[in-house]
Amino acid sequence: MTPDVKDWMKGLVTEIVNAPSCCAELKPVAEEWLKKCDTDELMAVTKKLLDELKLDVNTIDQTIAFTESDAAKDMFGAEKAAEMKKQFEKAKADGEEYCICPACKPGAVLLIHEEFLLK
């Protein structure tokens, strides 16, 4: 991985770690990547991060379905969940394939570039 690519990836991983929507499973893996990205373990921690992103980054359809759930209504309130659903439906109409929350958006960018990052 070139230094420019690593710096680009550091920025995205930092966004994920700092996102309030970052799930409990992803955050420690992303933090580990940041700690070890300048070591001989770079490729191993990159693979581990990408594997975790595959589990945690939601598609836009999964996100829309979540906003319709009782869990979302309990978590955010029915009104906020309905507002979120509209935002995600607009994102889908605009061509987004993945959730647009502050954690999923940079995570999706990394997943889209997976092959490039593992070279």
PDB file of C-alpha atoms in Angstrom:
ATOM      1  CA  MET A   1       0.000   0.000   0.000  1.00  0.00           C
ATOM      2  CA  THR A   2       1.488   3.319  -1.002  1.00  0.00           C
ATOM      3  CA  PRO A   3       1.824   6.108   1.572  1.00  0.00           C
ATOM      4  CA  ASP A   4      -0.839   8.170  -0.250  1.00  0.00           C
ATOM      5  CA  VAL A   5      -3.331   5.308  -0.172  1.00  0.00           C
ATOM      6  CA  LYS A   6      -2.565   4.640   3.495  1.00  0.00           C
ATOM      7  CA  ASP A   7      -3.120   8.323   4.343  1.00  0.00           C
ATOM      8  CA  TRP A   8      -6.422   8.291   2.418  1.00  0.00           C
ATOM      9  CA  MET A   9      -7.473   5.150   4.268  1.00  0.00           C
ATOM     10  CA  LYS A  10      -6.424   6.639   7.636  1.00  0.00           C
ATOM     11  CA  GLY A  11      -8.788   9.527   7.004  1.00  0.00           C
ATOM     12  CA  LEU A  12     -11.708   7.209   6.278  1.00  0.00           C
ATOM     13  CA  VAL A  13     -10.982   4.902   9.216  1.00  0.00           C
ATOM     14  CA  THR A  14     -10.728   7.931  11.523  1.00  0.00           C
ATOM     15  CA  GLU A  15     -14.169   9.055  10.288  1.00  0.00           C
ATOM     16  CA  ILE A  16     -15.540   5.610  11.128  1.00  0.00           C
ATOM     17  CA  VAL A  17     -14.043   5.607  14.642  1.00  0.00           C
ATOM     18  CA  ASN A  18     -15.353   9.117  15.352  1.00  0.00           C
ATOM     19  CA  ALA A  19     -18.848   8.488  13.971  1.00  0.00           C
ATOM     20  CA  PRO A  20     -21.575   8.323  16.611  1.00  0.00           C
ATOM     21  CA  SER A  21     -23.221   5.630  14.470  1.00  0.00           C
ATOM     22  CA  CYS A  22     -20.172   3.340  14.575  1.00  0.00           C
ATOM     23  CA  CYS A  23     -21.280   0.025  16.028  1.00  0.00           C
ATOM     24  CA  ALA A  24     -19.627  -1.581  19.030  1.00  0.00           C
ATOM     25  CA  GLU A  25     -18.158  -4.401  16.947  1.00  0.00           C
ATOM     26  CA  LEU A  26     -16.546  -2.167  14.328  1.00  0.00           C
ATOM     27  CA  LYS A  27     -15.005   0.529  16.507  1.00  0.00           C
ATOM     28  CA  PRO A  28     -12.282  -1.593  18.184  1.00  0.00           C
ATOM     29  CA  VAL A  29     -11.307  -3.174  14.853  1.00  0.00           C
ATOM     30  CA  ALA A  30     -10.995   0.263  13.248  1.00  0.00           C
ATOM     31  CA  GLU A  31      -9.001   1.548  16.232  1.00  0.00           C
ATOM     32  CA  GLU A  32      -6.692  -1.459  15.940  1.00  0.00           C
ATOM     33  CA  TRP A  33      -6.169  -0.668  12.239  1.00  0.00           C
ATOM     34  CA  LEU A  34      -5.168   2.893  13.131  1.00  0.00           C
ATOM     35  CA  LYS A  35      -2.700   1.642  15.755  1.00  0.00           C
ATOM     36  CA  LYS A  36      -1.118  -0.984  13.505  1.00  0.00           C
ATOM     37  CA  CYS A  37      -1.316   0.547  10.029  1.00  0.00           C
ATOM     38  CA  ASP A  38       2.311   1.674  10.173  1.00  0.00           C
ATOM     39  CA  THR A  39       3.586  -1.766  11.169  1.00  0.00           C
ATOM     40  CA  ASP A  40       4.362  -5.034   9.428  1.00  0.00           C
ATOM     41  CA  GLU A  41       0.795  -6.065  10.292  1.00  0.00           C
ATOM     42  CA  LEU A  42      -0.766  -3.616   7.810  1.00  0.00           C
ATOM     43  CA  MET A  43      -2.170  -6.229   5.430  1.00  0.00           C
ATOM     44  CA  ALA A  44      -3.481  -8.456   8.224  1.00  0.00           C
ATOM     45  CA  VAL A  45      -5.278  -5.595  10.001  1.00  0.00           C
ATOM     46  CA  THR A  46      -6.583  -4.273   6.676  1.00  0.00           C
ATOM     47  CA  LYS A  47      -8.109  -7.671   5.888  1.00  0.00           C
ATOM     48  CA  LYS A  48      -9.572  -7.846   9.404  1.00  0.00           C
ATOM     49  CA  LEU A  49     -11.074  -4.367   9.027  1.00  0.00           C
ATOM     50  CA  LEU A  50     -12.575  -5.153   5.628  1.00  0.00           C
ATOM     51  CA  ASP A  51     -14.056  -8.387   6.972  1.00  0.00           C
ATOM     52  CA  GLU A  52     -15.694  -6.470   9.831  1.00  0.00           C
ATOM     53  CA  LEU A  53     -16.967  -3.779   7.455  1.00  0.00           C
ATOM     54  CA  LYS A  54     -18.678  -6.496   5.413  1.00  0.00           C
ATOM     55  CA  LEU A  55     -20.617  -7.458   8.531  1.00  0.00           C
ATOM     56  CA  ASP A  56     -21.453  -3.943   9.689  1.00  0.00           C
ATOM     57  CA  VAL A  57     -21.944  -1.655   6.685  1.00  0.00           C
ATOM     58  CA  ASN A  58     -25.608  -1.744   5.757  1.00  0.00           C
ATOM     59  CA  THR A  59     -27.095  -1.474   2.324  1.00  0.00           C
ATOM     60  CA  ILE A  60     -29.530   1.356   1.802  1.00  0.00           C
ATOM     61  CA  ASP A  61     -32.368  -1.186   1.686  1.00  0.00           C
ATOM     62  CA  GLN A  62     -31.337  -2.674   5.039  1.00  0.00           C
ATOM     63  CA  THR A  63     -31.233   0.810   6.501  1.00  0.00           C
ATOM     64  CA  ILE A  64     -34.666   1.719   5.176  1.00  0.00           C
ATOM     65  CA  ALA A  65     -36.063  -1.515   6.607  1.00  0.00           C
ATOM     66  CA  PHE A  66     -34.482  -0.705   9.974  1.00  0.00           C
ATOM     67  CA  THR A  67     -36.157   2.723  10.100  1.00  0.00           C
ATOM     68  CA  GLU A  68     -39.508   0.945   9.741  1.00  0.00           C
ATOM     69  CA  SER A  69     -38.805  -1.402  12.662  1.00  0.00           C
ATOM     70  CA  ASP A  70     -40.000  -1.188  16.242  1.00  0.00           C
ATOM     71  CA  ALA A  71     -36.348  -1.109  17.308  1.00  0.00           C
ATOM     72  CA  ALA A  72     -35.757   2.117  15.361  1.00  0.00           C
ATOM     73  CA  LYS A  73     -38.942   3.651  16.730  1.00  0.00           C
ATOM     74  CA  ASP A  74     -37.885   2.715  20.269  1.00  0.00           C
ATOM     75  CA  MET A  75     -34.351   4.012  19.710  1.00  0.00           C
ATOM     76  CA  PHE A  76     -35.138   7.280  17.939  1.00  0.00           C
ATOM     77  CA  GLY A  77     -38.863   7.815  18.415  1.00  0.00           C
ATOM     78  CA  ALA A  78     -41.467   7.239  15.712  1.00  0.00           C
ATOM     79  CA  GLU A  79     -41.213  10.764  14.279  1.00  0.00           C
ATOM     80  CA  LYS A  80     -37.417  10.727  13.978  1.00  0.00           C
ATOM     81  CA  ALA A  81     -37.464   7.201  12.505  1.00  0.00           C
ATOM     82  CA  ALA A  82     -39.945   8.393   9.861  1.00  0.00           C
ATOM     83  CA  GLU A  83     -37.721  11.404   9.057  1.00  0.00           C
ATOM     84  CA  MET A  84     -34.712   9.121   8.752  1.00  0.00           C
ATOM     85  CA  LYS A  85     -36.640   6.796   6.447  1.00  0.00           C
ATOM     86  CA  LYS A  86     -37.370   9.717   4.118  1.00  0.00           C
ATOM     87  CA  GLN A  87     -33.683  10.697   4.066  1.00  0.00           C
ATOM     88  CA  PHE A  88     -32.630   7.143   3.241  1.00  0.00           C
ATOM     89  CA  GLU A  89     -35.318   6.756   0.569  1.00  0.00           C
ATOM     90  CA  LYS A  90     -34.077   9.974  -1.048  1.00  0.00           C
ATOM     91  CA  ALA A  91     -30.511   8.668  -0.904  1.00  0.00           C
ATOM     92  CA  LYS A  92     -31.653   5.463  -2.606  1.00  0.00           C
ATOM     93  CA  ALA A  93     -33.474   7.459  -5.278  1.00  0.00           C
ATOM     94  CA  ASP A  94     -30.251   9.428  -5.797  1.00  0.00           C
ATOM     95  CA  GLY A  95     -28.404   6.160  -6.461  1.00  0.00           C
ATOM     96  CA  GLU A  96     -26.852   5.359  -3.079  1.00  0.00           C
ATOM     97  CA  GLU A  97     -26.341   1.635  -2.536  1.00  0.00           C
ATOM     98  CA  TYR A  98     -25.158   1.825   1.073  1.00  0.00           C
ATOM     99  CA  CYS A  99     -26.315   3.509   4.239  1.00  0.00           C
ATOM    100  CA  ILE A 100     -25.311   7.160   4.352  1.00  0.00           C
ATOM    101  CA  CYS A 101     -24.714   7.401   8.103  1.00  0.00           C
ATOM    102  CA  PRO A 102     -21.329   8.796   9.235  1.00  0.00           C
ATOM    103  CA  ALA A 103     -19.916   5.298   9.867  1.00  0.00           C
ATOM    104  CA  CYS A 104     -21.313   3.361   6.908  1.00  0.00           C
ATOM    105  CA  LYS A 105     -20.498   5.953   4.259  1.00  0.00           C
ATOM    106  CA  PRO A 106     -16.683   5.834   4.672  1.00  0.00           C
ATOM    107  CA  GLY A 107     -16.923   2.104   5.361  1.00  0.00           C
ATOM    108  CA  ALA A 108     -18.676   1.571   2.040  1.00  0.00           C
ATOM    109  CA  VAL A 109     -15.944   3.527   0.256  1.00  0.00           C
ATOM    110  CA  LEU A 110     -13.372   1.144   1.699  1.00  0.00           C
ATOM    111  CA  LEU A 111     -15.410  -1.906   0.707  1.00  0.00           C
ATOM    112  CA  ILE A 112     -15.810  -0.625  -2.841  1.00  0.00           C
ATOM    113  CA  HIS A 113     -12.011  -0.381  -3.056  1.00  0.00           C
ATOM    114  CA  GLU A 114     -11.286  -3.686  -1.282  1.00  0.00           C
ATOM    115  CA  GLU A 115      -9.279  -5.298  -4.077  1.00  0.00           C
ATOM    116  CA  PHE A 116      -7.123  -2.209  -4.416  1.00  0.00           C
ATOM    117  CA  LEU A 117      -6.491  -2.023  -0.654  1.00  0.00           C
ATOM    118  CA  LEU A 118      -5.350  -5.631  -0.412  1.00  0.00           C
ATOM    119  CA  LYS A 119      -2.660  -5.293  -3.091  1.00  0.00           C
TER     120      LYS A 119
END
